[in-house]
Amino acid sequence: MPNSNAKFRCNHRGGQEAGRRELVSRSLQSAQHCLEDQDFGTAYAHYLLVLNLAPELKTSVKETFQFTLFKWAEELDSLARIQDLFNCYEQALELYPNDEVICNSMGEHLFRMGFRDEAAGYFHKAVKLNPDFADAKENFYRVANWLVERWHFIMLNDAKRNLTYLKAIENAVHSGCTSVLDIGTGTGVLSMFAKKAGASFVYACELSKTMYELACDVVAANNMEREIKLLHLKSLDLEIPKHIPERVSLVVTETVDAGLFGEGIVESLIHAWEHLLLQPK
């Protein structure tokens, strides 16, 4: 009896495997027929089934799956079925999480719909995955022009202004301010000034996802990623000890454009003084 049961289980597994292979084969054939008929939605559904049943085929069907996804996404876009479009890309990225072509395409759709900050995130990921991907690099620079305000470049190239900030931060740190919070860090320049001045703990928050990711790259390029804690948060949302372990002794900021009103910098600074700074002795 034990041998009979083992043989039954073996035959059962063999039958299941044969059934899986047959379903995969038929689904692939159906997908090809649908592509020939330009029925991209049905073809996409067949490829999803194939890739979920046979993940070992991911490499061999990758290009055809991408083509099908992009064609179906174009149809969904033209029909204003935006949620369905996003669902398709989410499914595709679950199957191919490190595919720069799919990330770039998702970013292009988001950009056309006006979601520029989110689009920049996908373009940035695509470039990270493949630094030689020309389309993704061009897209990232294009969306960055929308998101990174011109005044920021002017500020970064203002040597006199930067030197003044550097001296003021150095004076504060040398006077005993050992922990620093940089509100609206942008590229992370003030945070790096604080760390180079000798601050023991430096935290920086940035609301814009694009600027946050840029700051991460700049800080890493200067080998300070382990010394400066970057947070993708609005300063009003910072909590102790959830985000930073304790109150800081110095707050720095250069949020001096129209964001003064849009980002509520006045409220942010009051909040910082009340909840993040050391209480005056």
Short mmCIF file of C-alpha atoms in Angstrom, two decimals:
data_model
loop_
_atom_site.label_atom_id
_atom_site.label_comp_id
_atom_site.label_asym_id
_atom_site.label_seq_id
_atom_site.Cartn_x
_atom_site.Cartn_y
_atom_site.Cartn_z
CA MET A 1 0.00 0.00 0.00
CA PRO A 2 2.73 2.58 0.82
CA ASN A 3 4.34 1.93 -2.56
CA SER A 4 0.98 2.29 -4.28
CA ASN A 5 0.32 5.64 -2.57
CA ALA A 6 3.74 6.95 -3.54
CA LYS A 7 3.20 5.84 -7.12
CA PHE A 8 -0.20 7.57 -7.14
CA ARG A 9 1.29 10.84 -5.88
CA CYS A 10 4.06 10.63 -8.45
CA ASN A 11 1.58 10.03 -11.26
CA HIS A 12 -0.60 12.87 -9.93
CA ARG A 13 2.32 15.31 -9.94
CA GLY A 14 3.31 14.15 -13.37
CA GLY A 15 -0.21 14.76 -14.61
CA GLN A 16 -0.26 18.24 -13.10
CA GLU A 17 3.04 19.11 -14.74
CA ALA A 18 1.84 17.84 -18.09
CA GLY A 19 -1.33 19.88 -17.70
CA ARG A 20 0.67 23.01 -16.84
CA ARG A 21 2.89 22.61 -19.88
CA GLU A 22 -0.12 22.10 -22.12
CA LEU A 23 -1.87 25.21 -20.76
CA VAL A 24 1.28 27.28 -21.17
CA SER A 25 1.75 26.08 -24.73
CA ARG A 26 -1.85 26.82 -25.69
CA SER A 27 -1.73 30.25 -24.03
CA LEU A 28 1.41 31.15 -25.95
CA GLN A 29 -0.24 30.13 -29.20
CA SER A 30 -3.35 32.11 -28.34
CA ALA A 31 -1.25 35.15 -27.47
CA GLN A 32 0.46 34.99 -30.84
CA HIS A 33 -2.87 34.73 -32.66
CA CYS A 34 -4.19 37.72 -30.70
CA LEU A 35 -1.13 39.76 -31.62
CA GLU A 36 -1.67 38.93 -35.29
CA ASP A 37 -5.26 40.15 -34.92
CA GLN A 38 -4.04 43.22 -32.94
CA ASP A 39 -6.12 42.13 -29.98
CA PHE A 40 -3.52 43.40 -27.53
CA GLY A 41 -5.67 43.23 -24.42
CA THR A 42 -6.35 39.52 -24.77
CA ALA A 43 -2.76 38.85 -25.77
CA TYR A 44 -1.60 40.64 -22.64
CA ALA A 45 -3.90 38.50 -20.48
CA HIS A 46 -2.48 35.33 -22.07
CA TYR A 47 1.09 36.45 -21.40
CA LEU A 48 0.25 37.20 -17.78
CA LEU A 49 -1.07 33.66 -17.42
CA VAL A 50 2.02 32.19 -19.10
CA LEU A 51 4.46 34.13 -16.94
CA ASN A 52 2.64 33.25 -13.74
CA LEU A 53 2.50 29.56 -14.65
CA ALA A 54 5.97 29.36 -16.16
CA PRO A 55 8.29 32.03 -14.67
CA GLU A 56 11.18 30.18 -16.29
CA LEU A 57 10.03 31.68 -19.60
CA LYS A 58 10.50 35.29 -18.45
CA THR A 59 13.68 35.81 -20.44
CA SER A 60 12.49 34.21 -23.66
CA VAL A 61 9.15 36.08 -23.87
CA LYS A 62 10.36 39.36 -22.38
CA GLU A 63 10.53 41.43 -25.57
CA THR A 64 7.20 40.19 -26.89
CA PHE A 65 5.59 40.81 -23.52
CA GLN A 66 6.94 44.37 -23.48
CA PHE A 67 5.60 45.02 -26.97
CA THR A 68 2.19 43.66 -25.98
CA LEU A 69 2.12 45.70 -22.77
CA PHE A 70 3.00 48.94 -24.55
CA LYS A 71 0.42 48.44 -27.29
CA TRP A 72 -2.30 47.58 -24.77
CA ALA A 73 -1.32 50.56 -22.63
CA GLU A 74 -1.70 52.85 -25.65
CA GLU A 75 -5.23 51.56 -26.18
CA LEU A 76 -6.12 51.99 -22.52
CA ASP A 77 -4.72 55.51 -22.59
CA SER A 78 -6.80 56.41 -25.65
CA LEU A 79 -9.90 55.06 -23.91
CA ALA A 80 -9.08 57.04 -20.75
CA ARG A 81 -8.96 53.80 -18.74
CA ILE A 82 -6.23 55.21 -16.56
CA GLN A 83 -6.61 52.89 -13.59
CA ASP A 84 -6.51 49.83 -15.85
CA LEU A 85 -3.37 51.20 -17.46
CA PHE A 86 -1.64 51.64 -14.10
CA ASN A 87 -2.78 48.17 -13.02
CA CYS A 88 -1.15 46.66 -16.11
CA TYR A 89 2.14 48.37 -15.39
CA GLU A 90 2.02 47.30 -11.75
CA GLN A 91 1.48 43.70 -12.87
CA ALA A 92 4.33 43.99 -15.35
CA LEU A 93 6.70 45.42 -12.75
CA GLU A 94 5.83 42.62 -10.35
CA LEU A 95 7.03 40.21 -13.03
CA TYR A 96 9.98 42.34 -14.15
CA PRO A 97 10.82 44.62 -11.18
CA ASN A 98 14.22 45.59 -12.59
CA ASP A 99 13.25 46.23 -16.18
CA GLU A 100 14.39 49.69 -17.21
CA VAL A 101 12.28 49.72 -20.39
CA ILE A 102 9.03 49.13 -18.50
CA CYS A 103 10.01 51.70 -15.84
CA ASN A 104 10.73 54.28 -18.54
CA SER A 105 7.44 53.59 -20.32
CA MET A 106 5.50 53.91 -17.06
CA GLY A 107 7.23 57.23 -16.48
CA GLU A 108 6.24 58.48 -19.92
CA HIS A 109 2.57 57.75 -19.27
CA LEU A 110 2.72 59.45 -15.88
CA PHE A 111 4.42 62.50 -17.36
CA ARG A 112 1.81 62.89 -20.09
CA MET A 113 -0.91 62.72 -17.44
CA GLY A 114 0.73 65.47 -15.42
CA PHE A 115 2.19 63.31 -12.63
CA ARG A 116 5.67 64.73 -13.10
CA ASP A 117 7.09 63.97 -9.68
CA GLU A 118 6.02 60.32 -9.95
CA ALA A 119 7.29 60.16 -13.54
CA ALA A 120 10.69 61.41 -12.43
CA GLY A 121 10.88 58.53 -9.95
CA TYR A 122 10.41 55.94 -12.70
CA PHE A 123 12.84 57.68 -15.07
CA HIS A 124 15.37 57.87 -12.25
CA LYS A 125 14.97 54.15 -11.52
CA ALA A 126 15.38 53.32 -15.22
CA VAL A 127 18.62 55.30 -15.38
CA LYS A 128 19.85 53.62 -12.19
CA LEU A 129 19.14 50.21 -13.69
CA ASN A 130 20.85 51.09 -16.96
CA PRO A 131 23.01 54.26 -16.96
CA ASP A 132 23.45 53.93 -20.75
CA PHE A 133 19.70 53.97 -21.46
CA ALA A 134 19.54 57.14 -23.58
CA ASP A 135 15.73 57.46 -23.66
CA ALA A 136 15.45 57.27 -19.87
CA LYS A 137 18.25 59.80 -19.36
CA GLU A 138 16.62 62.23 -21.78
CA ASN A 139 13.25 61.77 -20.09
CA PHE A 140 14.72 62.28 -16.62
CA TYR A 141 16.47 65.52 -17.62
CA ARG A 142 13.30 66.72 -19.33
CA VAL A 143 11.10 66.17 -16.27
CA ALA A 144 13.80 67.56 -13.99
CA ASN A 145 13.52 70.85 -15.88
CA TRP A 146 9.89 70.99 -14.75
CA LEU A 147 10.55 70.04 -11.18
CA VAL A 148 13.83 71.68 -10.26
CA GLU A 149 13.11 75.38 -10.21
CA ARG A 150 15.52 77.73 -11.97
CA TRP A 151 16.20 79.64 -8.75
CA HIS A 152 17.77 76.50 -7.32
CA PHE A 153 20.52 76.49 -9.94
CA ILE A 154 21.13 80.21 -9.37
CA MET A 155 21.46 79.60 -5.64
CA LEU A 156 23.86 76.70 -6.12
CA ASN A 157 26.13 78.86 -8.27
CA ASP A 158 26.08 81.85 -5.91
CA ALA A 159 29.52 81.44 -4.32
CA LYS A 160 29.15 84.43 -1.98
CA ARG A 161 25.81 83.20 -0.65
CA ASN A 162 27.09 79.64 -0.16
CA LEU A 163 30.19 80.88 1.68
CA THR A 164 27.97 82.91 4.00
CA TYR A 165 25.87 79.83 4.78
CA LEU A 166 29.01 77.78 5.34
CA LYS A 167 30.51 80.29 7.78
CA ALA A 168 27.23 80.65 9.70
CA ILE A 169 26.86 76.88 10.03
CA GLU A 170 30.50 76.47 11.07
CA ASN A 171 30.09 79.14 13.74
CA ALA A 172 26.95 77.46 15.12
CA VAL A 173 28.49 73.99 15.16
CA HIS A 174 31.73 75.22 16.74
CA SER A 175 29.60 76.98 19.38
CA GLY A 176 28.17 73.65 20.49
CA CYS A 177 25.33 72.78 18.07
CA THR A 178 26.19 69.14 17.50
CA SER A 179 22.90 67.97 15.95
CA VAL A 180 21.44 69.64 12.85
CA LEU A 181 18.17 69.45 10.94
CA ASP A 182 18.12 70.76 7.34
CA ILE A 183 14.54 71.63 6.28
CA GLY A 184 13.93 71.50 2.53
CA THR A 185 17.41 70.18 1.85
CA GLY A 186 17.23 70.38 -1.95
CA THR A 187 20.55 68.97 -3.15
CA GLY A 188 21.79 68.47 0.41
CA VAL A 189 24.41 71.24 0.34
CA LEU A 190 23.64 72.70 3.78
CA SER A 191 23.58 69.23 5.34
CA MET A 192 27.03 68.55 3.93
CA PHE A 193 28.24 71.92 5.21
CA ALA A 194 27.04 70.91 8.69
CA LYS A 195 28.73 67.54 8.56
CA LYS A 196 32.01 68.97 7.29
CA ALA A 197 31.84 71.57 10.06
CA GLY A 198 31.90 68.74 12.60
CA ALA A 199 28.24 68.16 13.53
CA SER A 200 27.81 64.73 15.11
CA PHE A 201 24.30 64.12 13.80
CA VAL A 202 22.78 65.59 10.62
CA TYR A 203 19.22 65.02 9.45
CA ALA A 204 17.61 66.44 6.32
CA CYS A 205 14.03 66.40 5.07
CA GLU A 206 12.76 67.08 1.56
CA LEU A 207 9.17 67.01 0.34
CA SER A 208 9.85 66.72 -3.41
CA LYS A 209 10.58 63.14 -4.39
CA THR A 210 12.77 64.26 -7.27
CA MET A 211 14.86 66.56 -5.09
CA TYR A 212 15.03 63.90 -2.35
CA GLU A 213 16.45 61.36 -4.81
CA LEU A 214 18.84 63.96 -6.18
CA ALA A 215 20.02 64.74 -2.66
CA CYS A 216 20.60 61.02 -2.05
CA ASP A 217 22.80 60.87 -5.15
CA VAL A 218 24.74 64.03 -4.24
CA VAL A 219 25.31 62.91 -0.64
CA ALA A 220 26.41 59.45 -1.81
CA ALA A 221 28.77 60.98 -4.38
CA ASN A 222 30.41 62.83 -1.49
CA ASN A 223 30.65 59.64 0.59
CA MET A 224 28.32 60.96 3.30
CA GLU A 225 25.35 58.63 2.90
CA ARG A 226 26.10 57.01 6.25
CA GLU A 227 26.61 60.33 8.03
CA ILE A 228 23.54 62.27 6.84
CA LYS A 229 20.06 60.84 7.34
CA LEU A 230 17.81 61.93 4.45
CA LEU A 231 14.04 61.82 4.91
CA HIS A 232 11.39 62.12 2.19
CA LEU A 233 9.04 64.07 4.43
CA LYS A 234 7.55 67.48 5.07
CA SER A 235 9.09 68.99 8.21
CA LEU A 236 5.66 69.24 9.85
CA ASP A 237 5.38 65.45 9.63
CA LEU A 238 8.67 64.73 11.42
CA GLU A 239 8.24 62.81 14.66
CA ILE A 240 10.56 61.97 17.53
CA PRO A 241 11.75 59.24 17.88
CA LYS A 242 10.09 57.75 14.78
CA HIS A 243 12.18 59.73 12.27
CA ILE A 244 14.96 61.27 14.34
CA PRO A 245 15.99 59.99 17.78
CA GLU A 246 15.98 63.28 19.68
CA ARG A 247 15.61 67.03 19.44
CA VAL A 248 18.28 68.82 17.47
CA SER A 249 20.25 71.89 18.52
CA LEU A 250 20.30 73.67 15.14
CA VAL A 251 17.82 74.05 12.28
CA VAL A 252 19.01 75.29 8.89
CA THR A 253 16.90 76.01 5.81
CA GLU A 254 17.01 77.82 2.49
CA THR A 255 13.34 77.55 1.61
CA VAL A 256 13.06 81.15 0.50
CA ASP A 257 11.08 81.08 -2.79
CA ALA A 258 7.32 80.91 -3.36
CA GLY A 259 7.43 77.70 -1.35
CA LEU A 260 7.64 79.99 1.66
CA PHE A 261 3.88 80.08 1.45
CA GLY A 262 3.12 76.83 -0.39
CA GLU A 263 5.16 74.66 1.96
CA GLY A 264 4.23 76.57 5.10
CA ILE A 265 7.82 77.35 6.09
CA VAL A 266 6.72 79.68 8.89
CA GLU A 267 4.66 76.92 10.50
CA SER A 268 7.50 74.48 9.82
CA LEU A 269 10.03 76.59 11.64
CA ILE A 270 7.72 77.15 14.60
CA HIS A 271 7.07 73.42 14.69
CA ALA A 272 10.80 72.74 14.57
CA TRP A 273 11.57 75.12 17.40
CA GLU A 274 8.81 73.70 19.58
CA HIS A 275 9.30 70.01 18.91
CA LEU A 276 12.74 69.39 17.43
CA LEU A 277 15.07 71.91 19.00
CA LEU A 278 16.58 71.63 22.44
CA GLN A 279 14.62 73.73 24.90
CA PRO A 280 16.50 76.88 25.96
CA LYS A 281 18.14 76.53 29.35
#
